[in-house]
mmCIF file of C-alpha atoms in Angstrom:
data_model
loop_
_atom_site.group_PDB
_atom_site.id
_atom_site.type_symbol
_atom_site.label_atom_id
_atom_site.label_comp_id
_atom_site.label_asym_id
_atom_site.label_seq_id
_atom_site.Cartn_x
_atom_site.Cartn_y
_atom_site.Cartn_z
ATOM 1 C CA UNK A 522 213.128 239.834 119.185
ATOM 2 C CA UNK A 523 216.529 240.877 118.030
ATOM 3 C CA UNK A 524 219.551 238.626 119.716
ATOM 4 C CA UNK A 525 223.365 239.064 119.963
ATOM 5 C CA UNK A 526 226.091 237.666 121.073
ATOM 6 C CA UNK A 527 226.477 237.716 125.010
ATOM 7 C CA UNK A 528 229.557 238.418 125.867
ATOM 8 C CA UNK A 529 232.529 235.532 126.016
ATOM 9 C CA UNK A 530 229.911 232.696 125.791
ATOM 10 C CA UNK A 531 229.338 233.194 122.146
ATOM 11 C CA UNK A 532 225.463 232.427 122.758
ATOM 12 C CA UNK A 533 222.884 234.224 120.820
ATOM 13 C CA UNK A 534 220.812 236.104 123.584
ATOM 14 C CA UNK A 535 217.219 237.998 123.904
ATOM 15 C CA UNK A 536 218.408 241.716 123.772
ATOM 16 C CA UNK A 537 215.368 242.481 125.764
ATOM 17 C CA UNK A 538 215.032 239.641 128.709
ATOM 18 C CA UNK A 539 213.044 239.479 132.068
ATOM 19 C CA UNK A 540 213.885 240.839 135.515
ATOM 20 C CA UNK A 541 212.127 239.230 138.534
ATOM 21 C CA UNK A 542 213.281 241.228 141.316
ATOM 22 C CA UNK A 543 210.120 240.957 143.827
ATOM 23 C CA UNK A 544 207.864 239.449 141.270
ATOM 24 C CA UNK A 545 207.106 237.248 144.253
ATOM 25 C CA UNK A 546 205.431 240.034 145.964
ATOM 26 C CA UNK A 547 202.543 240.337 143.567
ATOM 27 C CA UNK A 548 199.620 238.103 142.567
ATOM 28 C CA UNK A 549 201.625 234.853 141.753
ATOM 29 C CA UNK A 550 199.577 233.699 138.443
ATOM 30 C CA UNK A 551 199.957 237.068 137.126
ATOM 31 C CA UNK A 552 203.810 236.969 137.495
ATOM 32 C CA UNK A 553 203.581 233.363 135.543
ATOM 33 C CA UNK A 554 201.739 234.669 132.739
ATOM 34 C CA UNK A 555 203.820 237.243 132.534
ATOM 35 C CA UNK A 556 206.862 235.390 132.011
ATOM 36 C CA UNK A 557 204.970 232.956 129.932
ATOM 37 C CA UNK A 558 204.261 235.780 127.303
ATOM 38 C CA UNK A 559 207.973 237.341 127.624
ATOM 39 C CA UNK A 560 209.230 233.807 126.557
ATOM 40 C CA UNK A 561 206.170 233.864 123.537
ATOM 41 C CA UNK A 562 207.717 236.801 122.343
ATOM 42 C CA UNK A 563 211.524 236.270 122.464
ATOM 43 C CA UNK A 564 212.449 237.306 125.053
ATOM 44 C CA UNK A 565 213.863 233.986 126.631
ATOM 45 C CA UNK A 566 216.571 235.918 128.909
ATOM 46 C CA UNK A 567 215.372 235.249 132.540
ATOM 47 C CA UNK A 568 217.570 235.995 135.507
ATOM 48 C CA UNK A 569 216.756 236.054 139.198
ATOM 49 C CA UNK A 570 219.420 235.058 142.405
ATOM 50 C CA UNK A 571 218.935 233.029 145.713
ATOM 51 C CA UNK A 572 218.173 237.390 146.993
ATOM 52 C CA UNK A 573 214.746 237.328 145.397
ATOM 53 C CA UNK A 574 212.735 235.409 148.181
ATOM 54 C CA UNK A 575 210.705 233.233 146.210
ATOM 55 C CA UNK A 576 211.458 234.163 142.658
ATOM 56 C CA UNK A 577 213.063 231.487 141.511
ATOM 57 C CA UNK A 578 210.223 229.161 142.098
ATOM 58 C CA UNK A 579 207.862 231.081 140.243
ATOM 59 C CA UNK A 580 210.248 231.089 137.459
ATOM 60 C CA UNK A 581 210.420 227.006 137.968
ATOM 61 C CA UNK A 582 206.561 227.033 137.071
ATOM 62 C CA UNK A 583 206.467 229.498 134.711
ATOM 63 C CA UNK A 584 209.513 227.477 132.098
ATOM 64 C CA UNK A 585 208.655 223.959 133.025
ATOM 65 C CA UNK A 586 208.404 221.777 129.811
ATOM 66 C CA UNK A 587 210.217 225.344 128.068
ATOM 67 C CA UNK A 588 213.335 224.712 129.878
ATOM 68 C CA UNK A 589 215.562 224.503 126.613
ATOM 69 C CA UNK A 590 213.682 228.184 125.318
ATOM 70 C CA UNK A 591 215.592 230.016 128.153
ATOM 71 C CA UNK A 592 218.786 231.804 128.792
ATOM 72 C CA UNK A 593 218.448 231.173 132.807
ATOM 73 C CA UNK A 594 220.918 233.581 134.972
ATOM 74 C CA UNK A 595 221.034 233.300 138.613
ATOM 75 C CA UNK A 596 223.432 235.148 141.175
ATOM 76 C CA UNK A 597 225.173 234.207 144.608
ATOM 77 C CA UNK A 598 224.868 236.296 147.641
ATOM 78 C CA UNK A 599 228.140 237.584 148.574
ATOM 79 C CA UNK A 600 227.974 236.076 152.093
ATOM 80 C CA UNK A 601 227.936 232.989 150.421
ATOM 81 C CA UNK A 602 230.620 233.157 148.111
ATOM 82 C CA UNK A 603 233.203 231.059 149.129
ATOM 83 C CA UNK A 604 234.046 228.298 147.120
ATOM 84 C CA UNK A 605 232.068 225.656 148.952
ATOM 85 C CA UNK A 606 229.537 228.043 149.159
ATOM 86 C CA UNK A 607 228.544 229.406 146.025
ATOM 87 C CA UNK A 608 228.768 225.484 145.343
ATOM 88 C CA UNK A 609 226.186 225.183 147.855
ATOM 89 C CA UNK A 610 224.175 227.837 146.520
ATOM 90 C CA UNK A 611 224.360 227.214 143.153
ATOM 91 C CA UNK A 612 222.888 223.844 143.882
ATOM 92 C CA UNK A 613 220.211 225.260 146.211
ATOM 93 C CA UNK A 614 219.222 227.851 143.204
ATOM 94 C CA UNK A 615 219.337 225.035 140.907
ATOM 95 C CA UNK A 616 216.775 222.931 142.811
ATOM 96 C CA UNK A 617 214.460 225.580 143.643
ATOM 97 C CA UNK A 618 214.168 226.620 139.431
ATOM 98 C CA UNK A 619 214.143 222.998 138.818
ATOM 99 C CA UNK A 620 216.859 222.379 136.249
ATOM 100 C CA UNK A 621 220.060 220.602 135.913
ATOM 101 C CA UNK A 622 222.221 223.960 134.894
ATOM 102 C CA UNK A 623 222.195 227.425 134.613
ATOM 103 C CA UNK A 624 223.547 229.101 131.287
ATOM 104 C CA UNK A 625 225.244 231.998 133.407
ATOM 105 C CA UNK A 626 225.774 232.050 137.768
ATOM 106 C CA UNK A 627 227.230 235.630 138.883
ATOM 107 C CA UNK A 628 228.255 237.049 141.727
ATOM 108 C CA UNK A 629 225.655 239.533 143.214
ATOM 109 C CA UNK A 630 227.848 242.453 144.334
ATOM 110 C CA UNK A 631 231.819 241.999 145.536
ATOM 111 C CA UNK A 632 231.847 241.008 149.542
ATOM 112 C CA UNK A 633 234.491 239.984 151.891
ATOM 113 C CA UNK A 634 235.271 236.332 150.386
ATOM 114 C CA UNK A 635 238.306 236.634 148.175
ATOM 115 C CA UNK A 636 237.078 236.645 144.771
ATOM 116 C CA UNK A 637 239.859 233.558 143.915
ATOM 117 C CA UNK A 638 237.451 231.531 145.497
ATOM 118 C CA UNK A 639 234.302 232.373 143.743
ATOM 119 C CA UNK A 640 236.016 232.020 140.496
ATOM 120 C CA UNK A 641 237.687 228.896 141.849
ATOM 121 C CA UNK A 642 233.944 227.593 142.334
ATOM 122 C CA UNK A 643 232.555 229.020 138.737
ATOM 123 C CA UNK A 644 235.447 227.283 137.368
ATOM 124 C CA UNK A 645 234.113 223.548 139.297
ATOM 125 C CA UNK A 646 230.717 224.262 138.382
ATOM 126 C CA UNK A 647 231.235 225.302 134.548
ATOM 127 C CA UNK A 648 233.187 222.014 134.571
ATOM 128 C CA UNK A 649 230.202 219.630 136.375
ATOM 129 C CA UNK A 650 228.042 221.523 133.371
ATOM 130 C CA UNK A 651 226.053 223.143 136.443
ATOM 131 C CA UNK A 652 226.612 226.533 135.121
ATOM 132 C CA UNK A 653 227.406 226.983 130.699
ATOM 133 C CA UNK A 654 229.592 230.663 132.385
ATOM 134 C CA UNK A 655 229.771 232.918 134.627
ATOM 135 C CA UNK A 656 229.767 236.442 135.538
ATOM 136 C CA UNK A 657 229.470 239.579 138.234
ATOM 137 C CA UNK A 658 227.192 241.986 139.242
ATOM 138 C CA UNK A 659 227.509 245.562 140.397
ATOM 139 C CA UNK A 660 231.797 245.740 139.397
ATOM 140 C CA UNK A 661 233.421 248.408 138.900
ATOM 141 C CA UNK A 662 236.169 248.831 136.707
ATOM 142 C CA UNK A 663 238.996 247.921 139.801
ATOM 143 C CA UNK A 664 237.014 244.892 140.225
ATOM 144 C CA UNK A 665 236.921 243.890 136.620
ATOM 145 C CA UNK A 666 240.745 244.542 136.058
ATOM 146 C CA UNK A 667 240.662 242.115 139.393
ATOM 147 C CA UNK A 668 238.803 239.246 137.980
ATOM 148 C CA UNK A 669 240.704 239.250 134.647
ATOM 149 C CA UNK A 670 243.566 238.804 136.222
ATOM 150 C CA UNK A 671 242.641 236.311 138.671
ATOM 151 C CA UNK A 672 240.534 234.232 135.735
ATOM 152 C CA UNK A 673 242.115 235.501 132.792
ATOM 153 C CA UNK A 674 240.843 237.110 129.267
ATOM 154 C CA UNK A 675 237.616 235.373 127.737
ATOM 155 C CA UNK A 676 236.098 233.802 130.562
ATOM 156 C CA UNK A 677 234.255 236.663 132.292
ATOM 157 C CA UNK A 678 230.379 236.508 130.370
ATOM 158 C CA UNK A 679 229.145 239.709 131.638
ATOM 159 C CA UNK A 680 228.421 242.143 134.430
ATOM 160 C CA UNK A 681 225.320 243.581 135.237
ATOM 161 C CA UNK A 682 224.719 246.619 136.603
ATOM 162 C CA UNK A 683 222.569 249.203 137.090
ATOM 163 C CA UNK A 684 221.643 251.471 134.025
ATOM 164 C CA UNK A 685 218.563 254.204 132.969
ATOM 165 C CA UNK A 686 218.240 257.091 131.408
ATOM 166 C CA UNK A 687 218.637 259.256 134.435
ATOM 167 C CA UNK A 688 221.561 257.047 135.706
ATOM 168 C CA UNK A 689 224.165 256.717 133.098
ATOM 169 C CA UNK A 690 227.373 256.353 135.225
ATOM 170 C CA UNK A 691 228.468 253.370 133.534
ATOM 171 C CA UNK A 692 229.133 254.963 130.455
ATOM 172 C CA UNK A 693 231.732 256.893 131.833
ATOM 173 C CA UNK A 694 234.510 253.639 132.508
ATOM 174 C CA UNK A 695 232.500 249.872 132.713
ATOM 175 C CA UNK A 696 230.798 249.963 128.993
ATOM 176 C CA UNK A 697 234.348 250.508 127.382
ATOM 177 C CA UNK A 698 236.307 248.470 129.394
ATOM 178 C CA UNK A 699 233.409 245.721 128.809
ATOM 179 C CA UNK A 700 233.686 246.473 125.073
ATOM 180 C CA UNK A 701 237.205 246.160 125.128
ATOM 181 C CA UNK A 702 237.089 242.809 126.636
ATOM 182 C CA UNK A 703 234.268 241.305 125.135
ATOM 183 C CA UNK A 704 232.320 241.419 128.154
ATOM 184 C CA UNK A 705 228.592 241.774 127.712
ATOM 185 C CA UNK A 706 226.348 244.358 130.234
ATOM 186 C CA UNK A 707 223.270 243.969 131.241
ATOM 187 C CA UNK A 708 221.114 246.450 132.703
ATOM 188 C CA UNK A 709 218.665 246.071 135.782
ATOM 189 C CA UNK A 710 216.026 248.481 136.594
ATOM 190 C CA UNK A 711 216.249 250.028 133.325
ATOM 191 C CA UNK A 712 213.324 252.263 134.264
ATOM 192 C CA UNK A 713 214.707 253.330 136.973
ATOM 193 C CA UNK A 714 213.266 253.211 140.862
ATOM 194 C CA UNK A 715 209.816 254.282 139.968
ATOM 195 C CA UNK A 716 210.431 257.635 138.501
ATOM 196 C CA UNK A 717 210.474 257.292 134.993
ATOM 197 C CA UNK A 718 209.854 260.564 133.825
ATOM 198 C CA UNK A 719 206.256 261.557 133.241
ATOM 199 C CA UNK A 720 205.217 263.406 129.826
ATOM 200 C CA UNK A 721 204.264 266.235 131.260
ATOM 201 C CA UNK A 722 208.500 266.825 132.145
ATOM 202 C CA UNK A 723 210.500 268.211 129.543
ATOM 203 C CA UNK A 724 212.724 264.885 129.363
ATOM 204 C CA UNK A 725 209.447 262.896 129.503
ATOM 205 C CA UNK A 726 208.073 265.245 126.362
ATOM 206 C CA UNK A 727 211.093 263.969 124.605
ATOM 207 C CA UNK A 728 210.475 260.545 124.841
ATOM 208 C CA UNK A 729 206.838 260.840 124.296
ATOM 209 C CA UNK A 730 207.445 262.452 120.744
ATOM 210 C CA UNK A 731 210.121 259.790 119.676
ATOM 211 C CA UNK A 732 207.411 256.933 120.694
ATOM 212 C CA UNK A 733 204.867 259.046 119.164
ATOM 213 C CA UNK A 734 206.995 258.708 115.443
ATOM 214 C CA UNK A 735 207.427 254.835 115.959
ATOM 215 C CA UNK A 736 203.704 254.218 117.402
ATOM 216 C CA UNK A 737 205.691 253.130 120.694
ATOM 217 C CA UNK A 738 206.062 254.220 124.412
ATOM 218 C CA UNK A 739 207.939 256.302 126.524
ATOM 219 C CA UNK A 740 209.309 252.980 128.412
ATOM 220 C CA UNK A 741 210.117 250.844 124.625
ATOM 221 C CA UNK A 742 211.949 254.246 123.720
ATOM 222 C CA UNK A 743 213.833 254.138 126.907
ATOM 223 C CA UNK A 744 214.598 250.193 126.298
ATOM 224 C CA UNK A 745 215.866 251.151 122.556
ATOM 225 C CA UNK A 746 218.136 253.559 124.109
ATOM 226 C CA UNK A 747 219.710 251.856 126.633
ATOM 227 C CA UNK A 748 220.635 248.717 124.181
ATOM 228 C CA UNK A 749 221.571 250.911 121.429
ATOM 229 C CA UNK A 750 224.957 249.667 121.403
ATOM 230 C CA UNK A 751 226.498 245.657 120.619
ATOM 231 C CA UNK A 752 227.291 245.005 124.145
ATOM 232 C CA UNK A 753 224.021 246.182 125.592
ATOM 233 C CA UNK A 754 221.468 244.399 127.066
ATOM 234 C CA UNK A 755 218.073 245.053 129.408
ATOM 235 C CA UNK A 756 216.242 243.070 131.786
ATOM 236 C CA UNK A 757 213.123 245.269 133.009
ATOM 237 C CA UNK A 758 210.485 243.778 135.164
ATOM 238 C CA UNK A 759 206.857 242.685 133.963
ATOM 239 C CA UNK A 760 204.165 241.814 136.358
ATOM 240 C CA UNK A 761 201.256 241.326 133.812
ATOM 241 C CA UNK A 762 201.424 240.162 129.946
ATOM 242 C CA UNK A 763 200.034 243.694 129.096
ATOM 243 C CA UNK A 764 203.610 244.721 130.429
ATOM 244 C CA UNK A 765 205.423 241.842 129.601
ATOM 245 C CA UNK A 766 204.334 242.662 125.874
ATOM 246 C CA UNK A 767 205.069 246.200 126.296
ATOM 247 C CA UNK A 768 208.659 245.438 127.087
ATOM 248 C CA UNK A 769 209.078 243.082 124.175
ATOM 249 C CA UNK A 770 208.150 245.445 121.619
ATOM 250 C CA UNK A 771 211.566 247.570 122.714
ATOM 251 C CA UNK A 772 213.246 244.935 120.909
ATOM 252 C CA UNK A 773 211.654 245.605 117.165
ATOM 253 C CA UNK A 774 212.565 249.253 117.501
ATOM 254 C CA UNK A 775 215.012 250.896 115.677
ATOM 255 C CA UNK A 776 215.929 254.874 116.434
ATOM 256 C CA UNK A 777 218.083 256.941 114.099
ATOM 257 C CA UNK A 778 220.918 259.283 115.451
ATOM 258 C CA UNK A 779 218.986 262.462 115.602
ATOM 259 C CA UNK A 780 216.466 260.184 118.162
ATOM 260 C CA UNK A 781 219.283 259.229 120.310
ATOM 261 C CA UNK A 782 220.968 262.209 120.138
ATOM 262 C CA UNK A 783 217.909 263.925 121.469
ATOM 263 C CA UNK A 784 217.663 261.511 124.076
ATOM 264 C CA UNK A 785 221.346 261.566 124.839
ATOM 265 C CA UNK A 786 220.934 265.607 125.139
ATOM 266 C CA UNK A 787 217.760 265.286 127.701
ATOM 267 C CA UNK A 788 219.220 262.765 130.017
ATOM 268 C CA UNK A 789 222.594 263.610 130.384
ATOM 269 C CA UNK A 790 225.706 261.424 131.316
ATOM 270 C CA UNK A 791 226.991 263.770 133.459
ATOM 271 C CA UNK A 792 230.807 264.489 134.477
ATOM 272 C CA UNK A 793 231.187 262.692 137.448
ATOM 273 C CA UNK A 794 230.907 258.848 137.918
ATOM 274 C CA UNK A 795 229.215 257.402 141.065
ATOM 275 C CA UNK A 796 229.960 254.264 143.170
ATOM 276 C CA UNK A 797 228.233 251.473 141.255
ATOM 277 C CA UNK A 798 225.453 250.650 144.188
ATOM 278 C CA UNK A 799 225.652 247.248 146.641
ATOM 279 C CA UNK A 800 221.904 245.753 145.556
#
């Protein structure tokens, strides 16, 4: 599994990690051997928040005895982002995945407590070693330009945000300003909300004969794509091994420029950014 620096933390990270947005709702034994075979094959990126019900103790059984393997990212509700409270919830997340720290704590989506206290709380907890840095989720370029200024350059790890092929606003404004300021991205729901294109589209024929040349799938294509650049990074869902293996394989791939040009050309950018979403 191919790793790279993360952002300002200057850790080596899984390029390819694991999402576990409602892995709780499935069969739970199948969502801990799932993990269990993401971590087997590198990719030791995990991050959940205190939003995903029960996620983060699933997680707590699937690393125990492999906490040191992991990259572990958690994220605080905006409702409870005040400073004593994303204290308070940091805490809470920590005892429910079992551990003594988290390597990155973010802020879910902006909400009405003034971001000076969030960071004010990051800032106690990355000094109690509860949290190695933090980060946001779903920012916009106002917000970034909000939270430099508040925290200043270099501490900001990363923001994650939404980003797949058929949703490519972020390339428009937050992947250069991230690039810019060393800020790593990390996309969630990187196949989209179940409708990845099928093969029998014209943009799914595309990524069916790119797989076909690299003895890959449509999804590992997609992967590739999105993390084709340094600051780049993907955290799709597995509920099984099968498709905890088939996610790990994105991160052994390597596409040329007339493959990502193709795919560029079938999933287009577009010329009009939209409102990062409130998840």
């Amino acid at each position: 599994m191919e790793q790279r620096r993360f952002g300002s933390t200057k850790r080596e990270v899984a390029v390819i990690g694991q999402g576990t947005w409602y892995i709780d709702n499935g069969d739970r034994a199948s969502a801990i051997a799932a993990l269990r075979q993401g971590l087997d094959l590198g990719m030791t990126h995990i991050d959940t928040a205190e939003m995903y019900g029960t996620a983060e103790k699933v997680i707590a059984e699937a690393i125990a005895e492999r906490r040191d393997e992991v990259f572990l990212v958690s994220k605080v509700l905006p409702q409870n982002a005040s400073r004593s409270g994303t204290i308070a919830a940091c805490e809470k997340s920590l005892a429910r995945l079992k551990t003594d720290r988290l390597d990155s704590y973010l802020l879910h989506w902006r909400g009405q407590h003034p971001l000076e206290e969030t960071i004010a709380a990051f800032e106690q907890l990355q000094h109690e070693g509860k949290i190695l840095s933090w980060g946001v989720s779903n920012f916009d370029v106002a917000d970034l330009e909000e939270v430099q200024k508040i925290a200043g350059e270099g501490h900001l790890a990363c923001n994650q945000v939404l980003y797949h092929l058929s949703e490519r606003a972020i390339e428009h404004a937050v992947i250069p300003w991230c690039e810019k300021h060393g800020v790593a991205v990390v996309a969630y729901s990187p196949f989209g909300h179940g409708d990845f294109p099928s093969p029998r589209t014209d943009r799914g024929h595309v990524l069916q004969e790119i797989a076909a040349a690299h003895n890959a799938t449509p999804r590992q294509i997609a992967l590739r794509f999105l993390v084709r650049r340094p600051s780049l990074f993907a955290i799709p869902k597995a509920s099984n091994p099968e498709h905890a293996a088939e996610n790990a394989g994105a991160g052994e791939l390597n596409l040329n420029q007339a493959e990502l040009n193709r795919i560029d050309a079938a999933f287009p950018i577009g010329t009009r950014p939209r409102v990062l979403p409130m998840l």
